Structure formats: C-alpha cells, structure tokens
Short mmCIF file of N, CA and C in Angstrom, two decimals:
data_model
loop_
_atom_site.label_atom_id
_atom_site.label_comp_id
_atom_site.label_asym_id
_atom_site.label_seq_id
_atom_site.Cartn_x
_atom_site.Cartn_y
_atom_site.Cartn_z
N UNK Q 140 15.66 74.33 98.53
CA UNK Q 140 16.84 73.82 97.68
C UNK Q 140 16.38 72.31 97.71
N UNK Q 141 16.64 71.55 96.17
CA UNK Q 141 16.42 70.26 95.47
C UNK Q 141 17.23 68.88 96.98
N UNK Q 142 16.45 68.34 97.43
CA UNK Q 142 17.41 67.04 98.18
C UNK Q 142 18.00 67.08 97.39
N UNK Q 143 18.76 66.70 96.32
CA UNK Q 143 19.90 65.75 95.90
C UNK Q 143 20.93 67.55 95.80
N UNK Q 144 21.19 67.90 96.48
CA UNK Q 144 21.25 68.97 96.77
C UNK Q 144 22.48 68.76 97.91
N UNK Q 145 23.24 68.36 98.44
CA UNK Q 145 23.87 68.37 99.65
C UNK Q 145 25.47 68.30 99.20
N UNK Q 146 26.04 68.09 100.53
CA UNK Q 146 27.50 67.70 100.61
C UNK Q 146 27.25 66.26 100.37
N UNK Q 147 26.94 65.06 100.89
CA UNK Q 147 27.39 64.06 100.70
C UNK Q 147 27.07 63.47 99.31
N UNK Q 148 25.87 64.10 98.11
CA UNK Q 148 26.29 63.78 97.37
C UNK Q 148 27.24 64.58 96.86
N UNK Q 149 27.79 65.70 96.95
CA UNK Q 149 28.95 65.97 96.44
C UNK Q 149 30.51 65.45 96.23
N UNK Q 150 29.95 64.95 97.83
CA UNK Q 150 31.56 63.88 98.45
C UNK Q 150 31.14 62.46 97.32
N UNK Q 151 29.90 62.30 97.36
CA UNK Q 151 29.77 60.32 96.09
C UNK Q 151 30.54 60.98 94.96
N UNK Q 152 29.62 62.10 94.36
CA UNK Q 152 30.31 61.98 93.33
C UNK Q 152 31.75 62.74 92.07
N UNK Q 153 32.32 63.99 93.08
CA UNK Q 153 33.64 64.26 93.09
C UNK Q 153 34.77 63.03 92.56
N UNK Q 154 34.64 62.55 94.69
CA UNK Q 154 36.08 61.22 95.00
C UNK Q 154 35.05 60.17 93.96
N UNK Q 155 34.62 59.86 93.88
CA UNK Q 155 33.25 58.90 92.33
C UNK Q 155 34.37 59.14 91.06
N UNK Q 156 34.17 60.00 91.03
CA UNK Q 156 35.31 60.98 89.67
C UNK Q 156 37.12 60.52 89.83
N UNK Q 157 37.33 61.26 90.98
CA UNK Q 157 38.09 61.10 91.13
C UNK Q 157 39.24 59.62 90.76
N UNK Q 158 38.38 58.93 91.46
CA UNK Q 158 38.66 57.29 91.59
C UNK Q 158 38.40 56.52 90.46
N UNK Q 159 37.44 56.84 89.55
CA UNK Q 159 37.96 56.44 88.02
C UNK Q 159 38.77 57.06 87.54
N UNK Q 160 38.81 58.11 87.69
CA UNK Q 160 40.23 59.07 86.74
C UNK Q 160 41.80 57.86 87.42
N UNK Q 161 41.85 58.13 88.80
CA UNK Q 161 43.24 56.86 88.87
C UNK Q 161 42.70 55.58 88.70
N UNK Q 162 41.60 55.03 88.26
CA UNK Q 162 41.77 53.54 87.78
C UNK Q 162 41.30 53.65 86.42
N UNK Q 163 41.76 54.66 85.46
CA UNK Q 163 42.11 54.48 84.28
C UNK Q 163 43.24 55.18 84.28
N UNK Q 164 43.95 55.37 85.10
CA UNK Q 164 45.34 56.11 85.16
C UNK Q 164 46.38 54.63 85.06
N UNK Q 165 45.84 54.53 86.31
CA UNK Q 165 46.52 52.90 86.46
C UNK Q 165 46.36 51.45 85.68
N UNK Q 166 45.68 52.26 85.13
CA UNK Q 166 44.85 50.22 83.86
C UNK Q 166 45.30 51.20 82.45
N UNK Q 167 45.86 51.69 82.34
CA UNK Q 167 46.46 52.77 80.78
C UNK Q 167 47.56 52.40 79.77
N UNK Q 168 48.23 51.30 80.93
CA UNK Q 168 49.35 50.54 80.06
C UNK Q 168 49.43 49.77 78.95
N UNK Q 169 48.45 49.14 78.58
CA UNK Q 169 47.98 48.19 77.46
C UNK Q 169 47.48 49.39 76.19
N UNK Q 170 47.69 50.40 76.18
CA UNK Q 170 47.57 51.53 74.85
C UNK Q 170 48.81 52.71 75.10
N UNK Q 171 49.72 51.98 75.06
CA UNK Q 171 51.30 52.41 75.35
C UNK Q 171 51.81 51.15 74.32
N UNK Q 172 52.11 52.09 73.20
CA UNK Q 172 53.39 51.30 72.60
C UNK Q 172 53.67 52.43 72.02
N UNK Q 173 54.43 51.31 70.82
CA UNK Q 173 56.01 52.66 69.98
C UNK Q 173 55.00 54.16 69.43
N UNK Q 174 54.20 53.48 69.30
CA UNK Q 174 53.50 54.60 67.89
C UNK Q 174 52.95 55.36 69.01
N UNK Q 175 52.49 54.94 70.23
CA UNK Q 175 52.16 55.85 71.25
C UNK Q 175 52.27 55.81 72.42
N UNK Q 176 53.12 56.15 72.50
CA UNK Q 176 53.74 55.82 73.86
C UNK Q 176 53.07 56.58 75.22
N UNK Q 177 52.34 57.18 74.66
CA UNK Q 177 51.35 57.90 76.12
C UNK Q 177 49.13 56.72 76.05
N UNK Q 178 49.63 56.70 74.84
CA UNK Q 178 48.38 55.87 75.02
C UNK Q 178 47.44 56.87 74.36
N UNK Q 179 46.18 56.75 75.67
CA UNK Q 179 44.87 57.45 75.06
C UNK Q 179 45.76 58.97 74.94
N UNK Q 180 46.78 59.44 75.26
CA UNK Q 180 46.94 60.54 75.37
C UNK Q 180 47.35 61.06 73.97
N UNK Q 181 48.44 60.27 73.49
CA UNK Q 181 48.43 60.47 72.05
C UNK Q 181 47.27 60.79 71.35
N UNK Q 182 46.29 59.69 71.33
CA UNK Q 182 44.94 59.59 70.35
C UNK Q 182 44.34 60.96 70.60
N UNK Q 183 43.96 61.77 72.61
CA UNK Q 183 43.47 62.75 72.06
C UNK Q 183 44.13 64.20 71.05
N UNK Q 184 45.34 64.16 71.16
CA UNK Q 184 46.23 64.63 70.49
C UNK Q 184 46.37 65.07 69.37
N UNK Q 185 46.06 63.81 68.61
CA UNK Q 185 46.19 62.70 67.17
C UNK Q 185 46.09 64.32 66.26
N UNK Q 186 44.98 64.36 65.93
CA UNK Q 186 44.97 65.07 65.30
C UNK Q 186 44.20 65.64 63.37
N UNK Q 187 44.84 63.99 63.47
CA UNK Q 187 45.08 63.68 61.58
C UNK Q 187 44.37 62.57 62.19
N UNK Q 188 43.54 62.07 60.66
CA UNK Q 188 43.00 60.56 60.16
C UNK Q 188 44.29 59.95 59.95
N UNK Q 189 45.24 60.54 59.53
CA UNK Q 189 46.43 59.26 59.62
C UNK Q 189 47.13 59.02 61.44
N UNK Q 190 47.46 60.08 61.60
CA UNK Q 190 47.37 59.65 62.72
C UNK Q 190 46.73 59.33 63.33
N UNK Q 191 45.96 59.27 63.91
CA UNK Q 191 44.87 57.96 64.49
C UNK Q 191 44.68 56.80 64.57
N UNK Q 192 45.04 56.73 62.92
CA UNK Q 192 44.51 54.77 62.00
C UNK Q 192 46.63 54.78 62.81
N UNK Q 193 47.53 55.36 62.64
CA UNK Q 193 48.71 54.62 62.54
C UNK Q 193 48.71 54.50 64.80
N UNK Q 194 47.51 55.33 65.36
CA UNK Q 194 47.84 54.63 66.60
C UNK Q 194 46.49 53.12 66.57
N UNK Q 195 45.75 53.40 66.56
CA UNK Q 195 44.81 52.44 66.34
C UNK Q 195 45.21 51.28 65.79
N UNK Q 196 46.21 51.21 64.67
CA UNK Q 196 46.46 49.76 64.13
C UNK Q 196 47.55 49.46 65.38
N UNK Q 197 48.55 50.15 66.02
CA UNK Q 197 49.42 49.88 66.59
C UNK Q 197 48.56 49.58 67.75
N UNK Q 198 47.61 49.39 68.66
CA UNK Q 198 46.54 48.96 69.32
C UNK Q 198 45.87 47.50 68.64
N UNK Q 199 45.01 47.73 67.53
CA UNK Q 199 45.09 46.44 66.72
C UNK Q 199 45.87 45.40 66.49
N UNK Q 200 47.10 46.51 66.69
CA UNK Q 200 48.24 44.96 66.50
C UNK Q 200 48.54 44.57 68.43
N UNK Q 201 48.68 45.26 68.56
CA UNK Q 201 48.60 44.64 70.52
C UNK Q 201 47.05 43.73 71.06
N UNK Q 202 46.18 43.70 69.57
CA UNK Q 202 44.80 43.58 70.61
C UNK Q 202 44.23 43.96 71.49
N UNK Q 203 44.28 45.59 71.48
CA UNK Q 203 44.23 46.04 72.26
C UNK Q 203 42.81 47.58 72.00
N UNK Q 204 42.25 46.70 71.17
CA UNK Q 204 40.95 47.84 70.86
C UNK Q 204 39.70 47.61 71.17
N UNK Q 205 38.82 46.34 71.78
CA UNK Q 205 39.01 46.50 72.65
C UNK Q 205 39.29 46.67 73.88
N UNK Q 206 39.44 46.79 73.80
CA UNK Q 206 40.23 47.76 75.72
C UNK Q 206 40.80 49.13 75.22
N UNK Q 207 41.21 49.90 74.67
CA UNK Q 207 40.20 51.13 74.74
C UNK Q 207 38.87 51.44 73.72
N UNK Q 208 38.13 51.18 73.64
CA UNK Q 208 36.90 51.47 73.45
C UNK Q 208 36.33 51.01 74.65
N UNK Q 209 36.68 50.02 75.19
CA UNK Q 209 36.64 50.18 77.26
C UNK Q 209 37.62 51.22 77.81
N UNK Q 210 38.50 51.55 77.99
CA UNK Q 210 39.23 52.86 78.77
C UNK Q 210 38.46 54.02 78.58
N UNK Q 211 38.44 54.31 77.08
CA UNK Q 211 37.42 55.38 76.52
C UNK Q 211 35.81 55.62 77.45
N UNK Q 212 35.32 54.44 76.97
CA UNK Q 212 33.94 54.38 77.69
C UNK Q 212 34.06 54.67 79.67
N UNK Q 213 35.05 54.41 79.64
CA UNK Q 213 34.86 54.05 81.43
C UNK Q 213 35.26 56.19 81.77
N UNK Q 214 35.82 56.65 80.60
CA UNK Q 214 36.70 57.84 80.65
C UNK Q 214 34.81 58.58 80.39
N UNK Q 215 33.67 58.51 79.98
CA UNK Q 215 32.75 58.64 79.48
C UNK Q 215 32.39 59.03 81.32
N UNK Q 216 32.32 57.59 82.19
CA UNK Q 216 31.71 57.62 83.19
C UNK Q 216 32.82 58.79 83.92
N UNK Q 217 34.07 58.76 84.21
CA UNK Q 217 34.49 60.19 85.23
C UNK Q 217 33.94 61.02 84.34
N UNK Q 218 33.99 61.59 83.65
CA UNK Q 218 33.02 63.29 82.93
C UNK Q 218 32.38 63.30 83.39
N UNK Q 219 31.48 62.24 83.78
CA UNK Q 219 29.90 62.26 84.37
C UNK Q 219 30.21 62.31 86.04
N UNK Q 220 30.71 61.74 86.59
CA UNK Q 220 30.73 61.93 87.88
C UNK Q 220 31.56 63.34 88.74
N UNK Q 221 32.61 63.64 87.45
CA UNK Q 221 33.55 64.44 88.63
C UNK Q 221 33.00 65.63 87.72
N UNK Q 222 31.87 66.16 86.37
CA UNK Q 222 31.13 66.99 86.52
C UNK Q 222 29.95 67.34 87.15
N UNK Q 223 29.14 66.46 87.26
CA UNK Q 223 28.05 66.60 88.35
C UNK Q 223 28.38 66.87 89.76
N UNK Q 224 29.67 66.46 90.10
CA UNK Q 224 30.73 66.61 91.68
C UNK Q 224 30.31 68.36 91.89
N UNK Q 225 31.85 68.46 90.73
CA UNK Q 225 32.22 69.91 90.82
C UNK Q 225 31.23 70.89 90.95
N UNK Q 226 29.88 70.62 90.05
CA UNK Q 226 28.55 71.94 90.23
C UNK Q 226 28.09 71.73 91.39
N UNK Q 227 28.16 70.39 91.58
CA UNK Q 227 27.18 69.91 93.21
C UNK Q 227 27.56 71.21 94.34
N UNK Q 228 29.34 70.87 94.23
CA UNK Q 228 30.22 71.29 95.28
C UNK Q 228 29.72 72.93 94.90
N UNK Q 229 30.29 73.14 93.78
CA UNK Q 229 29.98 74.93 93.12
C UNK Q 229 28.74 75.71 93.87
N UNK Q 230 27.70 75.10 93.05
CA UNK Q 230 26.71 74.96 93.50
C UNK Q 230 26.26 75.73 94.95
N UNK Q 231 26.74 74.31 95.60
CA UNK Q 231 26.34 74.80 97.56
C UNK Q 231 27.31 75.64 98.04
N UNK Q 232 28.95 75.72 97.00
CA UNK Q 232 29.00 77.20 97.97
C UNK Q 232 28.78 78.32 98.02
N UNK Q 233 27.88 78.67 96.32
CA UNK Q 233 28.06 79.91 95.68
C UNK Q 233 26.18 79.97 97.30
N UNK Q 234 25.14 78.90 97.23
CA UNK Q 234 24.10 79.20 98.44
C UNK Q 234 24.50 79.09 99.47
N UNK Q 235 25.53 78.85 99.70
CA UNK Q 235 25.79 78.60 101.81
C UNK Q 235 26.89 79.47 101.96
N UNK Q 236 27.62 79.67 101.17
CA UNK Q 236 29.18 80.42 101.98
C UNK Q 236 28.73 81.64 102.58
N UNK Q 237 29.73 82.17 103.30
CA UNK Q 237 29.49 83.55 104.15
C UNK Q 237 29.93 84.40 103.90
N UNK Q 238 30.99 84.25 103.06
CA UNK Q 238 31.50 84.97 102.33
C UNK Q 238 31.54 85.34 100.59
N UNK Q 239 31.34 86.36 100.69
CA UNK Q 239 31.07 86.94 98.96
C UNK Q 239 31.74 86.60 98.16
N UNK Q 240 33.14 86.45 98.44
CA UNK Q 240 33.94 85.70 97.94
C UNK Q 240 34.45 84.34 97.35
N UNK Q 241 33.35 83.81 99.26
CA UNK Q 241 33.60 82.62 98.50
C UNK Q 241 32.83 82.52 97.74
N UNK Q 242 30.95 82.48 97.91
CA UNK Q 242 29.90 82.75 97.30
C UNK Q 242 30.13 82.64 95.04
N UNK Q 243 31.29 83.64 95.02
CA UNK Q 243 31.15 84.03 94.02
C UNK Q 243 32.67 82.47 93.51
N UNK Q 244 33.35 82.65 94.16
CA UNK Q 244 33.89 81.33 93.51
C UNK Q 244 33.32 79.90 93.56
N UNK Q 245 32.30 79.71 94.02
CA UNK Q 245 31.30 78.46 93.88
C UNK Q 245 30.77 79.30 92.63
N UNK Q 246 30.99 79.81 91.99
CA UNK Q 246 29.76 80.11 90.89
C UNK Q 246 30.78 79.90 89.49
N UNK Q 247 32.24 80.29 90.30
CA UNK Q 247 33.24 80.66 89.08
C UNK Q 247 32.90 78.63 89.02
N UNK Q 248 33.07 78.24 90.09
CA UNK Q 248 33.35 76.56 89.61
C UNK Q 248 32.21 76.08 89.68
N UNK Q 249 31.42 76.01 89.26
CA UNK Q 249 30.11 75.94 88.52
C UNK Q 249 30.28 76.08 86.73
N UNK Q 250 30.45 76.77 86.57
CA UNK Q 250 30.75 77.98 84.99
C UNK Q 250 31.62 76.57 84.77
N UNK Q 251 33.37 76.35 85.15
CA UNK Q 251 34.46 75.72 85.34
C UNK Q 251 34.18 74.31 84.99
N UNK Q 252 33.49 73.78 85.52
CA UNK Q 252 33.49 72.51 85.88
C UNK Q 252 32.38 72.05 84.29
N UNK Q 253 31.09 72.47 84.09
CA UNK Q 253 30.79 73.55 83.44
C UNK Q 253 31.43 72.44 81.80
N UNK Q 254 32.58 73.84 81.93
CA UNK Q 254 33.05 73.69 80.50
C UNK Q 254 33.72 72.78 80.72
N UNK Q 255 34.81 72.05 81.70
CA UNK Q 255 35.15 71.02 81.84
C UNK Q 255 34.48 70.09 80.71
N UNK Q 256 33.36 69.80 81.78
CA UNK Q 256 32.47 68.44 80.82
C UNK Q 256 31.92 68.33 79.30
N UNK Q 257 32.10 69.74 79.12
CA UNK Q 257 31.36 70.45 78.14
C UNK Q 257 32.78 69.55 76.88
N UNK Q 258 33.46 70.18 77.47
CA UNK Q 258 35.06 69.51 76.52
C UNK Q 258 35.70 68.21 75.99
N UNK Q 259 35.08 68.13 77.63
CA UNK Q 259 35.63 66.38 77.69
C UNK Q 259 34.78 65.61 77.20
N UNK Q 260 33.79 65.47 77.24
CA UNK Q 260 32.88 64.83 76.42
C UNK Q 260 32.43 65.34 75.00
N UNK Q 261 33.53 65.98 74.35
CA UNK Q 261 33.37 66.31 72.69
C UNK Q 261 34.53 65.51 72.79
N UNK Q 262 35.77 65.66 73.42
CA UNK Q 262 37.68 65.22 72.93
C UNK Q 262 36.79 63.42 72.84
N UNK Q 263 35.88 62.85 74.13
CA UNK Q 263 36.14 61.72 74.63
C UNK Q 263 34.63 61.32 73.62
N UNK Q 264 33.99 61.86 73.05
CA UNK Q 264 32.68 61.39 72.29
C UNK Q 264 33.95 60.95 70.92
N UNK Q 265 34.40 61.90 70.63
CA UNK Q 265 35.53 61.97 68.93
C UNK Q 265 35.65 60.81 68.87
N UNK Q 266 36.71 60.56 70.41
CA UNK Q 266 38.17 59.53 70.17
C UNK Q 266 36.99 58.15 70.00
N UNK Q 267 36.31 57.90 70.50
CA UNK Q 267 35.51 56.59 70.47
C UNK Q 267 34.81 56.24 69.61
N UNK Q 268 34.51 57.16 68.43
CA UNK Q 268 33.95 57.13 67.60
C UNK Q 268 34.85 56.19 66.25
N UNK Q 269 35.78 57.05 66.35
CA UNK Q 269 36.75 56.71 65.94
C UNK Q 269 37.77 55.44 66.14
N UNK Q 270 37.09 55.20 67.33
CA UNK Q 270 38.19 53.38 67.96
C UNK Q 270 37.14 52.65 67.44
N UNK Q 271 35.26 53.03 67.24
CA UNK Q 271 34.23 52.35 67.71
C UNK Q 271 33.96 51.98 65.75
N UNK Q 272 34.89 52.99 65.28
CA UNK Q 272 34.89 52.39 63.55
C UNK Q 272 35.80 52.41 62.83
N UNK Q 273 36.73 51.81 63.63
CA UNK Q 273 38.04 51.42 63.74
C UNK Q 273 38.79 52.16 62.13
N UNK Q 274 38.57 53.67 62.09
CA UNK Q 274 39.30 54.32 61.27
C UNK Q 274 38.74 56.40 61.89
N UNK Q 275 40.77 56.65 61.30
CA UNK Q 275 40.69 57.81 61.77
C UNK Q 275 39.48 58.57 60.88
N UNK Q 276 39.60 59.90 61.59
CA UNK Q 276 38.52 60.85 60.83
C UNK Q 276 39.23 62.23 60.61
N UNK Q 277 39.78 62.55 59.82
CA UNK Q 277 40.68 64.31 60.01
C UNK Q 277 39.37 65.28 61.05
N UNK Q 278 38.03 65.20 60.18
CA UNK Q 278 37.46 66.07 61.75
C UNK Q 278 37.17 65.81 62.88
N UNK Q 279 36.84 64.55 63.21
CA UNK Q 279 36.98 64.39 65.07
C UNK Q 279 38.64 64.61 65.04
N UNK Q 280 39.52 63.88 64.48
CA UNK Q 280 40.82 63.95 65.25
C UNK Q 280 41.02 66.14 65.52
N UNK Q 281 40.76 66.27 64.70
CA UNK Q 281 40.83 67.84 65.10
C UNK Q 281 39.89 67.87 65.87
N UNK Q 282 38.64 67.43 66.09
CA UNK Q 282 37.17 68.63 67.17
C UNK Q 282 38.71 67.48 68.79
N UNK Q 283 38.63 66.38 68.35
CA UNK Q 283 39.24 66.13 69.93
C UNK Q 283 40.89 66.95 70.41
N UNK Q 284 41.07 67.40 69.37
CA UNK Q 284 42.62 67.74 69.52
C UNK Q 284 42.68 69.24 70.34
N UNK Q 285 41.29 69.82 69.39
CA UNK Q 285 41.15 71.12 69.59
C UNK Q 285 40.35 71.32 70.87
N UNK Q 286 39.35 70.48 70.80
CA UNK Q 286 38.95 70.44 72.66
C UNK Q 286 40.25 69.98 73.97
N UNK Q 287 40.81 69.36 73.12
CA UNK Q 287 42.49 69.10 74.42
C UNK Q 287 42.73 70.32 75.56
N UNK Q 288 43.24 71.33 74.96
CA UNK Q 288 43.84 72.15 75.58
C UNK Q 288 42.86 73.09 76.63
N UNK Q 289 41.58 73.51 76.06
CA UNK Q 289 40.37 73.88 77.71
C UNK Q 289 39.85 72.68 78.75
N UNK Q 290 39.69 71.55 78.04
CA UNK Q 290 39.43 70.47 78.93
C UNK Q 290 40.86 70.40 80.17
N UNK Q 291 42.10 71.14 79.29
CA UNK Q 291 43.08 70.44 80.58
C UNK Q 291 42.69 71.41 81.38
N UNK Q 292 42.84 73.07 81.27
CA UNK Q 292 43.05 73.79 81.44
C UNK Q 292 41.45 74.13 82.71
N UNK Q 293 40.39 73.68 81.93
CA UNK Q 293 39.21 74.05 83.17
C UNK Q 293 40.02 72.56 84.27
N UNK Q 294 39.80 71.19 84.27
CA UNK Q 294 40.54 70.13 85.03
C UNK Q 294 41.33 70.45 85.92
N UNK Q 295 42.08 71.22 85.70
CA UNK Q 295 43.05 71.67 86.12
C UNK Q 295 42.39 73.22 87.15
N UNK Q 296 41.63 74.13 86.65
CA UNK Q 296 42.02 75.30 87.44
C UNK Q 296 40.13 74.70 88.89
N UNK Q 297 39.59 74.01 87.89
CA UNK Q 297 38.56 72.84 88.86
C UNK Q 297 39.01 72.25 89.84
N UNK Q 298 40.41 71.47 89.77
CA UNK Q 298 40.44 71.10 90.88
C UNK Q 298 41.71 71.98 92.26
N UNK Q 299 42.42 72.35 91.23
CA UNK Q 299 42.38 73.43 92.26
C UNK Q 299 42.01 74.04 92.92
N UNK Q 300 40.84 75.19 92.36
CA UNK Q 300 39.77 75.62 93.06
C UNK Q 300 39.24 75.07 94.01
N UNK Q 301 38.57 73.83 93.83
CA UNK Q 301 37.45 73.05 94.67
C UNK Q 301 38.27 72.53 95.43
N UNK Q 302 39.40 71.91 96.02
CA UNK Q 302 40.54 72.32 97.08
C UNK Q 302 40.81 73.60 98.00
N UNK Q 303 40.97 74.73 97.04
CA UNK Q 303 40.77 76.04 98.00
C UNK Q 303 39.48 76.06 98.29
N UNK Q 304 38.51 76.25 97.75
CA UNK Q 304 37.40 76.29 98.12
C UNK Q 304 36.77 75.64 99.49
N UNK Q 305 37.11 74.70 99.17
CA UNK Q 305 37.17 73.00 100.01
C UNK Q 305 37.78 73.89 101.82
N UNK Q 306 38.77 74.31 101.81
CA UNK Q 306 39.63 74.94 102.75
C UNK Q 306 39.16 75.37 102.96
N UNK Q 307 39.01 76.19 101.74
CA UNK Q 307 38.45 78.51 102.78
C UNK Q 307 37.08 78.43 103.54
N UNK Q 308 35.72 76.60 103.01
CA UNK Q 308 34.89 76.65 104.30
C UNK Q 308 35.20 76.02 104.68
N UNK Q 309 35.61 75.49 105.26
CA UNK Q 309 36.38 73.94 106.45
C UNK Q 309 36.90 75.44 107.38
N UNK Q 310 37.89 76.91 107.19
CA UNK Q 310 37.92 77.64 107.58
C UNK Q 310 36.99 78.04 107.66
N UNK Q 311 35.80 78.91 107.03
CA UNK Q 311 35.33 79.74 107.80
C UNK Q 311 33.36 78.90 108.41
N UNK Q 312 34.07 77.43 108.27
CA UNK Q 312 32.34 77.79 108.96
C UNK Q 312 33.18 77.30 110.50
N UNK Q 313 34.58 77.25 111.05
CA UNK Q 313 35.55 76.55 112.82
C UNK Q 313 35.37 78.35 112.70
N UNK Q 314 34.83 80.00 112.04
CA UNK Q 314 35.86 80.40 112.81
C UNK Q 314 34.08 81.29 113.71
#
C-alpha cells in the first residue's frame, strides 16, 4: 500500500474538509440578501441566467462580488479535502476491514465520495465561472442546478456512511 494511504492522512483530509465547510457556513452571511436569502445556496439552485444575474446584482449592490468569488474558491478547497479524505477512508476500510460487509461499505464509500467530488466540482465551477464573468449563463446555471441534488445526496450518504463505518471499524478492532 502506498505510504500516503494511512489513517493519519484520512483524518487530516476528512476533518480538514469538514473544518473548511464549517468555516464557509459560518462566514456565509455577507451573501445573504433580500434577493438571495440563503446566499450561495440560492445561487446553486438558480437554474437560469436571469435568476443568477438577479442574485449577483444583489451581491454587487452590497459590494460582495469579490467575497462571493472568494467563498466559492474556499468551497473548491473543501471539495478537494473532503473528497480525498472520504476516498482515502473508504479505501482503507476496503483494504483493512476484517468483515466482508465493512469491506463492501468501504468500496461503496470510495464510489460515493468520488461522485460527491465530481458533482460538487461541476456545480461550483459552473457557479464561480458566472461570478467571475459577472454574468449569468442559462447553460452553467442549469448545470449547477442539475448537479446540486446528487451532490447533496452523495454528501449525506458519504458523511453518514463514513461515521457508521468508523464506528463499525472501532468495534471490530476492539473485538
């Protein structure tokens, strides 16, 4: 097994991703406007250039366009850390677990985290492109809105699955 495939690196990446995610949530207030009461979340689900333009105009009026770009850039960092951490953890479970069921869960987590990273990168890159261009795009808004539901599903499944797998692994190792 490669040297980087270890539990220490899993914890660094996975918890690092969670820390960046919490930072983004806690600092999202400046992007919440009357037009976009949930800030970035409204931008993710906008689905049309007209809606994206309205949201971005509200951010520009509040002097927050640079903040929006910065916030989306930190989201890209979160996606990378959390995805790598989840894939590392799933692969370690798959390779090291004693129980065949836990091994299968590990493989399932590898696939789930890969899909999460794919969908979230597609969504966020579609968003940040519109922010940097300061113009909505029906194509990019549609892509972001399309990627959002599977991103959310894989994020929930991956997070709950990883926590359950870590508890299972802990109990398996104690037995």
